[in-house]
């Protein structure tokens, strides 16, 4: 009872819960679920853009893209480390991912068909990620909140590189402008789905808000993203593919059309355009890396043996 009161006091005072503190089992389970899903998203998220590294149109674009994809690997690693502070086992999390027992963001199950998709992922996907993740810098669990600070700084660079790439293409030929518009048409709705199901169908939001793991609901963040993105689209000169999108002066927000939730649940359920390919690729990379893990473990064992002798 006393431990529970202390936990509630820490959360209510907006202080951070730390790894050695007592916490309810449900709080620990929810955090492991969300942080693991977040880590898996970063790691699987390397694939759609990684597809274009060898075909980037210039050395500069290739260097930028390589740096961005490497950042994503780094984000995945901080997040797996944060999950480990809760007692999760890294090997077990990877096994759950490749066996389809843990989720990753729906957005990474869509294909990258043209180089414009690299720009649109930066602009819309990283833009959505920032809106979702900036409030997570104030999430109640200390290691997750601290990881988010660095992640958000890097995401901000990712978002700008995407927007800058699109501005360059929009100043180019008509074919380039058409390529950008088609890419926006394909990524707009899946980007809105990144924020999760509507609040009325979100099973975890209420409890996660009470524990201050989540600081805003899915619909609040989705609305913020739409409001932020509309003027950026205007400046860029692209049309967002939603005939119902318009400013509502009464609400002080943009209204937007109905999201295809059947498509969302289909993709989350494993049946999106690229789910099988993404998981097969991840499984192969994990198997191909077995020798590195074995060598690292053998080296660590040898070192600790040497230390004990000394
Ligand atoms: N995709 O109760 P709800 C990046 C699941 S990576 C798949 O609202 P919650 C980047 C949800 O897990 C950014 N599944 O859940 C990387 C739950 O199922 P379970 C990734 C989804 O957790 C590379 C069920 O639906 N960001 O930026 O309260 C390149 C009901 O949902 C999705 C994060 O992971 C989805 N979109 O809220 C470029 C942020 N949405 O687990 C960029 C951290 C929902 O009960 N995560 N589900 O079986 C979060 O903020 C929250 O977990 C969510 C969902 C807002 C995503």
Short mmCIF file of C-alpha atoms and ligand atoms in Angstrom, two decimals:
data_model
loop_
_atom_site.label_atom_id
_atom_site.label_comp_id
_atom_site.label_asym_id
_atom_site.label_seq_id
_atom_site.Cartn_x
_atom_site.Cartn_y
_atom_site.Cartn_z
CA UNK A 1 0.00 0.00 0.00
CA UNK A 2 2.73 2.40 1.00
CA UNK A 3 4.72 1.60 -2.15
CA UNK A 4 1.66 2.13 -4.30
CA UNK A 5 0.99 5.52 -2.69
CA UNK A 6 4.57 6.56 -3.28
CA UNK A 7 4.29 5.53 -6.96
CA UNK A 8 1.06 7.51 -7.34
CA UNK A 9 2.61 10.51 -5.61
CA UNK A 10 5.61 10.48 -7.98
CA UNK A 11 3.35 10.26 -11.05
CA UNK A 12 0.94 12.96 -9.80
CA UNK A 13 3.83 15.33 -9.03
CA UNK A 14 5.15 14.82 -12.58
CA UNK A 15 8.37 13.34 -11.26
CA UNK A 16 10.00 10.39 -13.00
CA UNK A 17 9.61 6.73 -12.05
CA UNK A 18 13.07 5.11 -12.16
CA UNK A 19 14.05 1.47 -12.84
CA UNK A 20 14.60 0.48 -9.19
CA UNK A 21 11.37 2.10 -7.95
CA UNK A 22 8.36 -0.02 -7.14
CA UNK A 23 5.74 0.09 -9.91
CA UNK A 24 2.46 -1.75 -10.57
CA UNK A 25 2.82 -4.83 -12.80
CA UNK A 26 0.40 -3.33 -15.32
CA UNK A 27 2.50 -0.16 -15.58
CA UNK A 28 5.62 -2.25 -16.26
CA UNK A 29 3.79 -4.43 -18.82
CA UNK A 30 2.32 -1.43 -20.65
CA UNK A 31 5.68 0.28 -20.84
CA UNK A 32 7.44 -2.83 -22.13
CA UNK A 33 4.69 -3.23 -24.76
CA UNK A 34 4.89 0.39 -25.92
CA UNK A 35 8.68 0.76 -25.77
CA UNK A 36 9.24 -2.57 -27.54
CA UNK A 37 6.75 -1.61 -30.23
CA UNK A 38 8.48 1.73 -30.57
CA UNK A 39 11.95 0.09 -30.81
CA UNK A 40 10.73 -2.43 -33.39
CA UNK A 41 9.26 0.45 -35.43
CA UNK A 42 12.62 2.19 -35.57
CA UNK A 43 14.40 -1.00 -36.64
CA UNK A 44 11.80 -2.10 -39.21
CA UNK A 45 11.54 1.57 -40.26
CA UNK A 46 15.07 1.38 -41.63
CA UNK A 47 13.89 -0.86 -44.46
CA UNK A 48 11.60 1.34 -46.59
CA UNK A 49 14.20 4.10 -46.87
CA UNK A 50 17.17 1.74 -46.86
CA UNK A 51 15.73 0.53 -50.16
CA UNK A 52 16.91 3.80 -51.75
CA UNK A 53 20.44 4.15 -50.32
CA UNK A 54 22.09 2.46 -53.31
CA UNK A 55 19.94 4.46 -55.75
CA UNK A 56 20.10 7.95 -54.24
CA UNK A 57 20.49 10.49 -57.07
CA UNK A 58 23.64 12.19 -55.72
CA UNK A 59 26.44 11.67 -53.20
CA UNK A 60 24.92 14.35 -50.98
CA UNK A 61 21.50 12.68 -50.92
CA UNK A 62 23.14 9.32 -50.26
CA UNK A 63 25.15 10.68 -47.31
CA UNK A 64 22.03 12.28 -45.82
CA UNK A 65 19.98 9.12 -46.23
CA UNK A 66 22.71 6.91 -44.76
CA UNK A 67 22.97 9.19 -41.73
CA UNK A 68 19.20 9.15 -41.23
CA UNK A 69 18.90 5.37 -41.44
CA UNK A 70 21.83 4.99 -39.02
CA UNK A 71 20.07 7.35 -36.60
CA UNK A 72 17.05 5.04 -36.71
CA UNK A 73 19.23 2.07 -35.73
CA UNK A 74 20.49 4.18 -32.83
CA UNK A 75 16.93 5.04 -31.74
CA UNK A 76 16.04 1.36 -31.77
CA UNK A 77 19.04 0.61 -29.57
CA UNK A 78 18.27 3.29 -26.95
CA UNK A 79 14.71 2.04 -26.82
CA UNK A 80 15.67 -1.63 -26.43
CA UNK A 81 18.01 -0.49 -23.64
CA UNK A 82 15.11 1.40 -21.99
CA UNK A 83 12.96 -1.78 -22.20
CA UNK A 84 15.81 -3.76 -20.58
CA UNK A 85 15.71 -1.44 -17.55
CA UNK A 86 12.19 -2.82 -16.98
CA UNK A 87 13.44 -6.40 -16.97
CA UNK A 88 12.70 -7.21 -20.63
CA UNK A 89 15.18 -9.44 -22.44
CA UNK A 90 16.43 -8.10 -25.76
CA UNK A 91 16.67 -11.53 -27.42
CA UNK A 92 13.10 -12.27 -26.34
CA UNK A 93 11.82 -8.96 -27.78
CA UNK A 94 13.45 -9.70 -31.13
CA UNK A 95 11.97 -13.21 -31.12
CA UNK A 96 8.51 -11.74 -30.44
CA UNK A 97 8.92 -9.31 -33.33
CA UNK A 98 9.95 -11.89 -35.92
CA UNK A 99 7.26 -14.32 -34.72
CA UNK A 100 4.59 -11.60 -35.08
CA UNK A 101 3.81 -11.57 -31.33
CA UNK A 102 4.73 -7.90 -30.90
CA UNK A 103 3.66 -5.07 -33.15
CA UNK A 104 5.51 -2.29 -34.96
CA UNK A 105 4.09 0.83 -36.59
CA UNK A 106 1.65 0.18 -39.43
CA UNK A 107 3.33 2.85 -41.56
CA UNK A 108 6.38 0.73 -42.38
CA UNK A 109 4.29 -1.85 -44.22
CA UNK A 110 3.87 0.43 -47.23
CA UNK A 111 6.32 0.31 -50.17
CA UNK A 112 8.72 3.08 -51.23
CA UNK A 113 8.15 3.25 -54.97
CA UNK A 114 10.09 6.39 -55.92
CA UNK A 115 12.80 8.65 -54.48
CA UNK A 116 10.09 11.20 -53.67
CA UNK A 117 8.97 8.70 -50.99
CA UNK A 118 12.22 9.40 -49.13
CA UNK A 119 11.24 13.07 -48.93
CA UNK A 120 7.63 12.34 -48.04
CA UNK A 121 8.62 9.88 -45.30
CA UNK A 122 10.86 12.58 -43.81
CA UNK A 123 8.16 15.23 -44.05
CA UNK A 124 5.04 13.28 -43.08
CA UNK A 125 6.21 10.14 -41.26
CA UNK A 126 8.94 11.82 -39.23
CA UNK A 127 6.65 14.84 -38.84
CA UNK A 128 3.98 12.58 -37.31
CA UNK A 129 6.62 10.85 -35.20
CA UNK A 130 7.73 14.20 -33.76
CA UNK A 131 4.17 15.20 -32.84
CA UNK A 132 3.76 11.84 -31.09
CA UNK A 133 7.18 11.76 -29.45
CA UNK A 134 7.75 15.30 -28.17
CA UNK A 135 5.14 14.75 -25.40
CA UNK A 136 6.87 11.43 -24.61
CA UNK A 137 9.88 13.48 -23.42
CA UNK A 138 7.59 14.08 -20.39
CA UNK A 139 6.41 10.50 -20.06
CA UNK A 140 6.44 9.26 -16.46
CA UNK A 141 9.13 6.57 -16.89
CA UNK A 142 12.59 8.20 -16.63
CA UNK A 143 14.68 6.12 -19.08
CA UNK A 144 12.00 6.34 -21.80
CA UNK A 145 11.59 10.11 -21.32
CA UNK A 146 15.34 10.70 -21.49
CA UNK A 147 15.77 8.53 -24.60
CA UNK A 148 13.04 10.58 -26.29
CA UNK A 149 14.93 13.86 -25.87
CA UNK A 150 17.76 12.78 -28.13
CA UNK A 151 15.45 10.88 -30.48
CA UNK A 152 13.31 14.00 -31.01
CA UNK A 153 16.33 16.17 -31.81
CA UNK A 154 17.36 13.70 -34.50
CA UNK A 155 13.79 13.31 -35.79
CA UNK A 156 13.68 17.04 -36.26
CA UNK A 157 16.70 16.83 -38.60
CA UNK A 158 14.99 13.95 -40.41
CA UNK A 159 11.83 15.95 -40.92
CA UNK A 160 13.74 18.93 -42.32
CA UNK A 161 15.84 16.85 -44.70
CA UNK A 162 12.58 15.41 -46.08
CA UNK A 163 10.97 18.81 -46.52
CA UNK A 164 14.12 20.24 -48.11
CA UNK A 165 14.28 17.32 -50.55
CA UNK A 166 10.65 17.91 -51.53
CA UNK A 167 11.18 21.66 -51.94
CA UNK A 168 14.07 20.88 -54.29
CA UNK A 169 11.95 18.45 -56.32
CA UNK A 170 9.04 20.91 -56.47
CA UNK A 171 11.40 23.50 -57.96
CA UNK A 172 12.47 20.95 -60.60
CA UNK A 173 10.64 19.56 -63.63
CA UNK A 174 6.92 18.82 -64.01
CA UNK A 175 7.75 15.10 -63.84
CA UNK A 176 9.40 15.64 -60.45
CA UNK A 177 6.42 17.64 -59.16
CA UNK A 178 4.07 14.88 -60.31
CA UNK A 179 6.24 12.31 -58.56
CA UNK A 180 6.01 14.27 -55.29
CA UNK A 181 2.22 14.64 -55.58
CA UNK A 182 1.74 10.91 -56.21
CA UNK A 183 3.91 10.12 -53.22
CA UNK A 184 1.89 12.50 -50.99
CA UNK A 185 -1.30 10.80 -52.26
CA UNK A 186 0.03 7.41 -51.15
CA UNK A 187 1.45 8.43 -47.75
CA UNK A 188 -1.06 10.94 -46.39
CA UNK A 189 -3.69 8.54 -45.03
CA UNK A 190 -1.21 5.94 -43.67
CA UNK A 191 0.56 8.84 -41.85
CA UNK A 192 -2.69 9.76 -40.10
CA UNK A 193 -3.06 6.11 -39.06
CA UNK A 194 0.30 6.23 -37.25
CA UNK A 195 -1.42 7.93 -34.29
CA UNK A 196 -3.40 4.78 -33.59
CA UNK A 197 -7.14 4.01 -33.57
CA UNK A 198 -9.72 6.67 -32.69
CA UNK A 199 -9.95 7.38 -28.95
CA UNK A 200 -13.27 5.53 -28.78
CA UNK A 201 -11.48 2.33 -29.90
CA UNK A 202 -8.15 2.83 -28.18
CA UNK A 203 -7.95 0.12 -25.52
CA UNK A 204 -4.86 1.47 -23.78
CA UNK A 205 -5.25 5.26 -23.79
CA UNK A 206 -7.33 5.78 -20.65
CA UNK A 207 -5.02 3.84 -18.35
CA UNK A 208 -1.85 5.11 -20.05
CA UNK A 209 -3.05 8.71 -19.56
CA UNK A 210 -3.71 8.03 -15.85
CA UNK A 211 -0.18 6.69 -15.48
CA UNK A 212 1.11 9.66 -17.53
CA UNK A 213 2.81 7.27 -19.96
CA UNK A 214 0.79 8.97 -22.70
CA UNK A 215 0.27 12.73 -22.30
CA UNK A 216 -2.29 13.21 -25.08
CA UNK A 217 -4.83 10.97 -26.75
CA UNK A 218 -4.44 9.54 -30.27
CA UNK A 219 -7.08 11.90 -31.72
CA UNK A 220 -5.59 14.99 -30.06
CA UNK A 221 -2.18 14.30 -31.59
CA UNK A 222 -3.65 13.43 -35.00
CA UNK A 223 -5.49 16.76 -35.04
CA UNK A 224 -2.33 18.63 -34.08
CA UNK A 225 -0.47 16.95 -36.94
CA UNK A 226 -3.15 17.85 -39.50
CA UNK A 227 -3.21 21.49 -38.34
CA UNK A 228 0.56 21.70 -38.51
CA UNK A 229 0.88 20.02 -41.92
CA UNK A 230 -1.77 21.86 -43.96
CA UNK A 231 0.21 25.15 -44.22
CA UNK A 232 3.39 23.18 -44.98
CA UNK A 233 1.59 21.46 -47.89
CA UNK A 234 0.43 24.85 -49.19
CA UNK A 235 3.95 26.24 -49.08
CA UNK A 236 5.25 23.16 -50.85
CA UNK A 237 2.56 23.40 -53.53
CA UNK A 238 1.07 19.92 -53.08
CA UNK A 239 -2.56 18.93 -52.53
CA UNK A 240 -3.42 16.72 -49.57
CA UNK A 241 -5.70 13.96 -50.94
CA UNK A 242 -8.76 14.71 -48.81
CA UNK A 243 -11.74 16.59 -50.31
CA UNK A 244 -13.18 17.08 -46.79
CA UNK A 245 -10.11 18.86 -45.46
CA UNK A 246 -11.01 22.43 -44.50
CA UNK A 247 -10.48 25.00 -41.76
CA UNK A 248 -13.23 25.07 -39.15
CA UNK A 249 -13.16 28.53 -37.56
CA UNK A 250 -15.56 27.49 -34.82
CA UNK A 251 -13.36 24.64 -33.64
CA UNK A 252 -10.14 26.46 -34.44
CA UNK A 253 -8.92 23.30 -36.20
CA UNK A 254 -9.04 21.66 -39.62
CA UNK A 255 -11.83 19.17 -40.24
CA UNK A 256 -10.71 16.13 -42.17
CA UNK A 257 -12.27 13.10 -43.85
CA UNK A 258 -12.91 9.63 -42.46
CA UNK A 259 -9.85 7.39 -42.13
CA UNK A 260 -10.17 3.90 -43.59
CA UNK A 261 -9.96 2.01 -40.28
CA UNK A 262 -10.56 -1.32 -41.98
CA UNK A 263 -7.29 -0.81 -43.87
CA UNK A 264 -5.53 0.17 -40.62
CA UNK A 265 -6.61 -2.98 -38.77
CA UNK A 266 -5.75 -5.13 -41.76
CA UNK A 267 -2.20 -3.74 -41.82
CA UNK A 268 -1.85 -3.99 -38.01
CA UNK A 269 -3.12 -7.57 -38.26
CA UNK A 270 -0.20 -8.50 -40.53
CA UNK A 271 -1.88 -8.24 -43.92
CA UNK A 272 -0.54 -4.97 -45.34
CA UNK A 273 1.33 -4.56 -48.65
CA UNK A 274 4.80 -5.31 -47.18
CA UNK A 275 4.31 -7.01 -43.77
CA UNK A 276 5.63 -10.42 -44.87
CA UNK A 277 8.62 -8.90 -46.67
CA UNK A 278 9.56 -6.66 -43.70
CA UNK A 279 9.51 -9.52 -41.21
CA UNK A 280 11.32 -11.94 -43.54
CA UNK A 281 14.05 -9.35 -44.05
CA UNK A 282 14.37 -8.70 -40.30
CA UNK A 283 14.52 -12.43 -39.55
CA UNK A 284 17.27 -12.95 -42.13
CA UNK A 285 19.31 -10.00 -40.80
CA UNK A 286 19.01 -11.44 -37.29
CA UNK A 287 20.12 -14.90 -38.43
CA UNK A 288 22.98 -13.46 -40.50
CA UNK A 289 24.15 -11.54 -37.41
CA UNK A 290 24.33 -14.64 -35.17
CA UNK A 291 28.11 -14.93 -35.58
CA UNK A 292 28.60 -11.32 -34.41
CA UNK A 293 26.60 -11.98 -31.22
CA UNK A 294 28.52 -15.22 -30.60
CA UNK A 295 31.88 -13.50 -31.15
CA UNK A 296 30.92 -10.62 -28.83
CA UNK A 297 29.78 -13.06 -26.12
CA UNK A 298 33.00 -15.13 -26.48
CA UNK A 299 35.10 -11.96 -26.27
CA UNK A 300 33.23 -10.72 -23.19
CA UNK A 301 33.66 -14.14 -21.50
CA UNK A 302 37.39 -14.14 -22.29
CA UNK A 303 37.81 -10.59 -20.95
CA UNK A 304 35.98 -11.33 -17.72
CA UNK A 305 38.11 -14.51 -17.30
CA UNK A 306 41.28 -12.43 -17.74
CA UNK A 307 40.02 -9.91 -15.18
CA UNK A 308 39.32 -12.64 -12.65
CA UNK A 309 42.86 -14.08 -13.09
CA UNK A 310 44.37 -10.59 -12.73
N1 LIG B 1 0.66 0.61 -35.85
O1 LIG B 1 -4.80 1.36 -27.44
P1 LIG B 1 -4.02 1.94 -28.55
C1 LIG B 1 9.53 6.45 -36.39
C2 LIG B 1 -2.00 -0.90 -31.73
S1 LIG B 1 9.02 5.07 -35.49
C3 LIG B 1 0.59 -0.61 -35.30
O2 LIG B 1 -4.32 3.32 -28.96
P2 LIG B 1 -1.44 2.73 -27.50
C4 LIG B 1 10.37 6.31 -37.57
C5 LIG B 1 -1.58 -0.76 -30.28
O3 LIG B 1 -0.26 -1.23 -30.07
C6 LIG B 1 7.67 5.71 -34.58
N2 LIG B 1 -0.14 -0.88 -34.19
O4 LIG B 1 -2.44 1.75 -28.24
C7 LIG B 1 11.22 5.24 -37.70
C8 LIG B 1 -2.63 -1.58 -29.57
O5 LIG B 1 -2.35 -2.96 -29.69
P3 LIG B 1 -1.79 -3.83 -28.45
C9 LIG B 1 6.91 4.73 -33.83
C10 LIG B 1 -0.79 0.16 -33.62
O6 LIG B 1 -0.17 2.00 -27.31
C11 LIG B 1 11.93 5.06 -38.88
C12 LIG B 1 -3.87 -1.35 -30.43
O7 LIG B 1 -3.42 -0.94 -31.71
N3 LIG B 1 6.36 5.48 -32.74
O8 LIG B 1 9.15 7.47 -36.02
O9 LIG B 1 -2.06 3.37 -26.30
C13 LIG B 1 11.80 5.96 -39.93
C14 LIG B 1 -4.80 -0.30 -29.83
O10 LIG B 1 -4.15 1.01 -29.84
C15 LIG B 1 -0.73 1.46 -34.13
C16 LIG B 1 5.95 4.92 -31.61
O11 LIG B 1 5.96 3.73 -31.45
C17 LIG B 1 0.02 1.68 -35.32
N4 LIG B 1 0.11 2.86 -35.91
O12 LIG B 1 -1.22 3.93 -28.55
C18 LIG B 1 10.97 7.07 -39.78
C19 LIG B 1 5.52 5.89 -30.53
N5 LIG B 1 -1.47 2.27 -33.35
O13 LIG B 1 -0.34 -3.38 -28.24
C20 LIG B 1 10.25 7.25 -38.60
C21 LIG B 1 5.24 5.25 -29.20
C22 LIG B 1 -1.99 1.50 -32.39
O14 LIG B 1 -2.65 -3.49 -27.25
N6 LIG B 1 3.96 4.64 -29.17
N7 LIG B 1 -1.59 0.24 -32.55
O15 LIG B 1 -1.87 -5.25 -28.92
C23 LIG B 1 2.80 5.30 -28.90
O16 LIG B 1 2.79 6.50 -28.71
C24 LIG B 1 1.54 4.49 -28.78
O17 LIG B 1 1.91 3.13 -28.60
C25 LIG B 1 0.59 4.64 -29.99
C26 LIG B 1 -0.61 3.68 -29.80
C27 LIG B 1 0.06 6.06 -30.07
C28 LIG B 1 1.29 4.28 -31.30
#
